[in-house]
Amino acid sequence: MSRFPQSGRFAGSSLRYHLGALIAVTAWGAAFISTKILLQNGLDAVEIYIYRFFIAYIITLIVCPKPFWSNSVKHELLFVLCGMCGGSIYFVAENLACSYTMVSNVSLIVTLTPLITTLISTMLYRNERLGRGVIAGSVVALLGVACVIFNSSLVVKIKPIGDLLALLAAITFAIYTLVLRNLNPFYSTWFISRKTFFYGVVTALPFLAFEPSLCPLSVLTRPQVLINLGFLSLVASMLAFVLWAQTVKRLGPIKSGNYLYFSPIVTLVLSSIMLGEHISWVGYVGCSLILGGVIMSEKLSGSPHTPNHQA
């Protein structure tokens, strides 16, 4: 028997898990705005990532201090994989991709994560079938993502290095979501998140060697920096990752992954409000398609409240 508490098993319907998924992807959509503000204040992308995950780790360590190690060496290695795929490799690849290609390209490719998750899951687990509802809903939602990302422009500039890095980010987060299904039965979501943050920071430290200089610590005292860094650490990292682990545990990786399509909507709306960016009719059409696609996938996939089978 596991010596870890089994969190995430709440009474009642699975509605709260759907709400948790929405909160998580909303936080991740808003994180783009906060990250952009921090970059404008002189912080480097790798620095931002390490700061946010380190703070999140400290908080989760306070909430879940024991035990320190997992049940086996195999599980510990899986947590290292979580730290890399859900943390260091994902965020570094995504940020670097933005330096080589258009942000619209990166956003569209990264949003392929749900489709990649579904494809890998059906390949690994024979008892899972790719239902027509999931396929149809995913295609409709992806079309919506294209509209949201391109918004007022349908011109795509292909730059292979950046696009390949963005694809790497999408694949790594899909792997992270699938690895969660193998760890969720044995550990609490707080413990899983704590280990992810820890190994996410450790595996990101080597990237600092490639940075020419670090931002002065005095920059961290600016109110704007403190507020946005606090949001990234406490909401977009700690809260969102805990909620996401709970969601994957209850709804499974495929249904959970569909909610990632909402992230571009959040980014689109917040960029309009906070950054003054224009939303065209294409953007509104895209938002409608995303909402319709996710609802279609949920309604037509069948047995929405059945827990996912464990490997």
Coordinates of C-alpha atoms in Angstrom, one line a residue:
M1 CA 0.0 0.0 0.0
S2 CA 1.2 3.5 -0.8
R3 CA 2.4 5.7 2.0
F4 CA 1.1 8.8 0.2
P5 CA -2.3 10.4 0.6
Q6 CA -4.6 10.0 -2.4
S7 CA -5.7 13.6 -3.1
G8 CA -8.1 14.8 -5.8
R9 CA -10.9 12.3 -5.0
F10 CA -13.7 14.7 -4.2
A11 CA -17.3 13.8 -3.6
G12 CA -19.9 14.7 -6.1
S13 CA -19.7 15.1 -9.9
S14 CA -16.6 15.8 -12.0
L15 CA -17.8 19.3 -12.6
R16 CA -15.1 20.7 -10.2
Y17 CA -12.4 19.0 -12.2
H18 CA -13.6 20.7 -15.4
L19 CA -13.6 24.0 -13.5
G20 CA -10.1 23.2 -12.3
A21 CA -8.9 22.6 -15.8
L22 CA -10.4 25.9 -16.9
I23 CA -8.6 27.7 -14.1
A24 CA -5.3 26.1 -15.0
V25 CA -5.4 26.9 -18.7
T26 CA -6.7 30.4 -17.9
A27 CA -3.7 30.9 -15.7
W28 CA -1.4 29.6 -18.4
G29 CA -3.0 31.8 -21.0
A30 CA -2.5 34.9 -18.7
A31 CA 1.1 33.8 -18.0
F32 CA 2.1 34.9 -21.5
I33 CA 1.2 38.5 -20.6
S34 CA 3.0 38.4 -17.3
T35 CA 6.1 36.9 -19.0
K36 CA 6.1 39.6 -21.6
I37 CA 6.0 42.3 -18.9
L38 CA 8.9 40.7 -17.1
L39 CA 10.9 40.5 -20.3
Q40 CA 10.2 44.2 -20.9
N41 CA 11.7 44.8 -17.4
G42 CA 15.0 43.2 -18.3
L43 CA 14.6 39.7 -17.0
D44 CA 15.8 36.8 -19.2
A45 CA 13.4 34.0 -20.2
V46 CA 15.4 31.3 -18.3
E47 CA 15.6 33.6 -15.2
I48 CA 11.9 34.0 -15.2
Y49 CA 11.3 30.3 -15.4
I50 CA 13.7 29.5 -12.6
Y51 CA 12.3 32.2 -10.3
R52 CA 8.7 31.1 -10.8
F53 CA 9.4 27.4 -10.4
F54 CA 11.7 27.9 -7.4
I55 CA 9.1 30.0 -5.5
A56 CA 6.4 27.4 -6.4
Y57 CA 8.7 24.6 -5.1
I58 CA 9.2 26.4 -1.7
I59 CA 5.5 26.8 -1.3
T60 CA 4.7 23.2 -2.2
L61 CA 7.5 22.0 0.1
I62 CA 5.8 23.9 3.0
V63 CA 2.4 22.3 2.2
C64 CA 3.8 18.8 1.5
P65 CA 7.2 18.5 3.3
K66 CA 7.2 14.7 3.6
P67 CA 8.2 12.3 2.4
F68 CA 11.2 13.5 0.4
W69 CA 11.7 10.5 -1.9
S70 CA 9.2 8.6 -4.0
N71 CA 8.4 4.9 -3.6
S72 CA 11.1 3.6 -6.1
V73 CA 14.0 4.6 -8.3
K74 CA 11.7 4.1 -11.3
H75 CA 9.2 6.6 -10.0
E76 CA 12.0 9.1 -9.1
L77 CA 13.2 8.9 -12.7
L78 CA 9.6 9.6 -13.9
F79 CA 9.6 12.7 -11.7
V80 CA 12.8 13.8 -13.3
L81 CA 11.0 13.4 -16.6
C82 CA 8.1 15.4 -15.3
G83 CA 10.5 18.2 -14.3
M84 CA 12.0 18.2 -17.8
C85 CA 8.9 17.8 -19.9
G86 CA 6.5 19.9 -17.8
G87 CA 9.2 22.4 -16.9
S88 CA 12.7 23.1 -18.1
I89 CA 12.6 21.7 -21.7
Y90 CA 9.1 22.9 -22.4
F91 CA 9.5 26.5 -21.2
V92 CA 13.1 26.9 -22.6
A93 CA 12.1 25.4 -26.0
E94 CA 9.0 27.6 -26.2
N95 CA 10.8 30.8 -25.3
L96 CA 13.7 30.1 -27.7
A97 CA 11.2 29.3 -30.5
C98 CA 9.9 32.9 -30.1
S99 CA 13.4 34.2 -30.9
Y100 CA 13.6 32.3 -34.2
T101 CA 10.1 32.5 -35.6
M102 CA 6.8 34.4 -35.3
V103 CA 5.0 34.2 -32.0
S104 CA 1.9 33.2 -34.0
N105 CA 3.7 30.2 -35.4
V106 CA 4.9 29.1 -31.9
S107 CA 1.4 29.5 -30.3
L108 CA -0.3 27.5 -33.1
I109 CA 2.3 24.7 -33.0
V110 CA 2.3 24.4 -29.2
T111 CA -1.5 24.2 -29.2
L112 CA -1.1 20.9 -31.0
T113 CA -0.4 19.4 -27.6
P114 CA -3.9 17.9 -27.1
L115 CA -3.8 16.2 -30.5
I116 CA -0.3 14.9 -29.8
T117 CA -1.5 13.7 -26.3
T118 CA -4.4 11.9 -27.9
L119 CA -2.3 10.2 -30.5
I120 CA 0.4 9.0 -28.2
S121 CA -2.2 7.8 -25.6
T122 CA -4.0 5.7 -28.2
M123 CA -0.7 4.2 -29.4
L124 CA 0.4 3.3 -25.9
Y125 CA -2.9 2.0 -24.4
R126 CA -4.8 -0.5 -26.4
N127 CA -7.9 -0.1 -24.3
E128 CA -8.3 3.4 -25.5
R129 CA -9.9 4.2 -28.8
L130 CA -9.8 7.4 -30.7
G131 CA -13.5 8.2 -30.9
R132 CA -15.1 10.2 -33.7
G133 CA -16.3 12.8 -31.2
V134 CA -12.8 13.5 -30.0
I135 CA -11.4 13.7 -33.5
A136 CA -14.2 16.0 -34.7
G137 CA -14.0 18.2 -31.7
S138 CA -10.2 18.4 -31.8
V139 CA -10.2 19.4 -35.5
V140 CA -12.9 22.1 -34.9
A141 CA -11.0 23.5 -31.9
L142 CA -7.7 23.5 -33.8
L143 CA -9.3 25.5 -36.6
G144 CA -10.4 27.9 -33.9
V145 CA -6.9 28.1 -32.6
A146 CA -5.6 29.0 -36.0
C147 CA -8.2 31.8 -36.2
V148 CA -7.3 33.1 -32.8
I149 CA -3.5 33.0 -33.3
F150 CA -3.5 34.6 -36.7
N151 CA -6.3 37.0 -35.7
S152 CA -6.0 39.7 -38.3
S153 CA -3.3 38.1 -40.5
L154 CA -3.2 34.7 -42.3
V155 CA 0.4 35.0 -43.4
V156 CA 2.7 32.4 -41.9
K157 CA 6.5 32.7 -42.2
I158 CA 8.2 29.4 -42.0
K159 CA 11.5 29.3 -40.1
P160 CA 12.4 25.6 -39.4
I161 CA 14.5 26.1 -36.3
G162 CA 11.8 28.0 -34.4
D163 CA 9.0 25.8 -35.6
L164 CA 10.9 22.6 -34.6
L165 CA 11.5 24.0 -31.1
A166 CA 7.8 24.9 -30.8
L167 CA 7.0 21.3 -31.8
L168 CA 9.4 20.0 -29.2
A169 CA 7.6 22.0 -26.6
A170 CA 4.3 20.6 -27.6
I171 CA 5.6 17.0 -27.6
T172 CA 7.2 17.4 -24.1
F173 CA 4.1 18.7 -22.5
A174 CA 2.1 15.9 -24.0
I175 CA 4.6 13.5 -22.5
Y176 CA 4.3 15.2 -19.1
T177 CA 0.5 14.9 -19.1
L178 CA 0.8 11.2 -20.0
V179 CA 3.5 10.5 -17.4
L180 CA 1.1 11.9 -14.8
R181 CA -1.4 9.0 -15.3
N182 CA 1.3 6.6 -14.2
L183 CA 2.1 8.6 -11.0
N184 CA -1.3 9.8 -10.0
P185 CA -2.5 6.4 -8.5
F186 CA 0.5 6.4 -6.0
Y187 CA 1.0 10.0 -4.9
S188 CA -0.9 13.1 -3.9
T189 CA -1.1 15.9 -6.5
W190 CA 0.8 18.2 -4.1
F191 CA 3.7 15.7 -3.9
I192 CA 3.7 15.3 -7.7
S193 CA 3.8 19.1 -8.3
R194 CA 6.5 19.5 -5.7
K195 CA 8.8 17.0 -7.4
T196 CA 8.0 18.5 -10.8
F197 CA 9.0 22.0 -9.6
F198 CA 12.2 20.6 -7.9
Y199 CA 13.5 18.7 -11.0
G200 CA 12.3 21.5 -13.2
V201 CA 14.6 24.0 -11.5
V202 CA 17.5 21.5 -11.3
T203 CA 17.4 20.6 -15.0
A204 CA 17.1 24.3 -16.0
L205 CA 20.2 25.5 -14.1
P206 CA 22.6 24.3 -16.9
F207 CA 20.8 26.7 -19.3
L208 CA 22.1 29.6 -17.3
A209 CA 25.6 28.9 -18.5
F210 CA 24.5 30.1 -22.0
E211 CA 23.3 33.4 -20.7
P212 CA 25.7 36.3 -21.2
S213 CA 24.5 38.1 -18.0
L214 CA 21.9 38.0 -15.3
C215 CA 19.4 40.7 -14.4
P216 CA 20.4 42.8 -11.3
L217 CA 18.5 41.7 -8.2
S218 CA 17.4 45.3 -7.7
V219 CA 15.0 44.8 -10.6
L220 CA 13.1 42.2 -8.6
T221 CA 12.0 45.0 -6.1
R222 CA 10.0 46.8 -8.7
P223 CA 6.2 46.5 -7.9
Q224 CA 5.4 45.5 -11.5
V225 CA 8.0 42.8 -11.4
L226 CA 6.9 41.5 -8.0
I227 CA 3.2 41.3 -8.9
N228 CA 3.8 39.5 -12.2
L229 CA 6.4 37.2 -10.8
G230 CA 4.1 36.4 -7.9
F231 CA 1.3 35.6 -10.3
L232 CA 3.6 33.3 -12.4
S233 CA 4.8 31.5 -9.3
L234 CA 1.7 31.1 -7.1
V235 CA -1.1 30.9 -9.7
A236 CA 0.4 29.9 -13.1
S237 CA 2.8 27.5 -11.6
M238 CA 1.8 26.2 -8.1
L239 CA -2.0 26.4 -8.3
A240 CA -2.3 25.5 -12.0
F241 CA 0.0 22.5 -11.8
V242 CA -1.8 21.1 -8.8
L243 CA -5.2 21.6 -10.5
W244 CA -3.8 20.0 -13.7
A245 CA -2.6 16.9 -11.9
Q246 CA -6.0 16.5 -10.2
T247 CA -7.7 17.0 -13.6
V248 CA -5.6 14.4 -15.4
K249 CA -6.2 12.0 -12.5
R250 CA -10.0 12.3 -12.7
L251 CA -10.7 13.0 -16.4
G252 CA -7.7 11.4 -18.1
P253 CA -5.1 12.9 -20.4
I254 CA -7.2 13.2 -23.5
K255 CA -10.2 15.0 -22.0
S256 CA -7.9 17.2 -19.9
G257 CA -5.8 18.0 -23.0
N258 CA -8.8 19.5 -24.8
Y259 CA -9.0 22.3 -22.3
L260 CA -5.6 23.6 -23.5
Y261 CA -7.4 25.0 -26.5
F262 CA -8.9 27.7 -24.2
S263 CA -5.5 29.1 -23.5
P264 CA -5.2 31.2 -26.8
I265 CA -8.6 32.7 -26.0
V266 CA -7.3 34.0 -22.6
T267 CA -4.2 35.3 -24.2
L268 CA -6.2 37.0 -27.0
V269 CA -8.6 38.7 -24.6
L270 CA -6.0 39.8 -22.1
S271 CA -3.6 41.1 -24.8
S272 CA -6.5 43.3 -26.0
I273 CA -7.2 44.6 -22.5
M274 CA -3.7 45.0 -21.1
L275 CA -1.6 45.5 -24.2
G276 CA -4.1 47.2 -26.4
E277 CA -3.8 44.6 -29.2
H278 CA -6.7 44.6 -31.7
I279 CA -9.2 41.6 -31.9
S280 CA -10.6 41.2 -35.4
W281 CA -13.7 39.3 -36.5
V282 CA -11.4 36.3 -37.2
G283 CA -10.4 36.2 -33.6
Y284 CA -14.1 36.1 -32.4
V285 CA -14.8 33.3 -34.9
G286 CA -11.8 31.5 -33.6
C287 CA -13.0 31.8 -30.0
S288 CA -16.5 30.4 -31.0
L289 CA -14.9 27.4 -32.8
I290 CA -12.7 26.6 -29.8
L291 CA -15.6 26.6 -27.4
G292 CA -17.7 24.6 -29.9
G293 CA -14.9 22.1 -30.5
V294 CA -14.3 21.4 -26.8
I295 CA -18.0 21.0 -26.1
M296 CA -18.4 18.7 -29.2
S297 CA -15.5 16.5 -28.0
E298 CA -16.9 16.3 -24.5
K299 CA -20.5 15.5 -25.6
L300 CA -19.7 13.0 -28.3
S301 CA -16.7 11.1 -26.7
G302 CA -19.0 9.1 -24.4
S303 CA -18.7 8.2 -20.7
P304 CA -17.4 11.6 -19.6
H305 CA -17.3 10.6 -15.9
T306 CA -15.4 7.4 -16.3
P307 CA -12.0 7.5 -14.7
N308 CA -9.1 6.8 -17.0
H309 CA -7.6 3.3 -17.0
Q310 CA -4.2 3.0 -15.5
A311 CA -1.3 1.3 -17.3

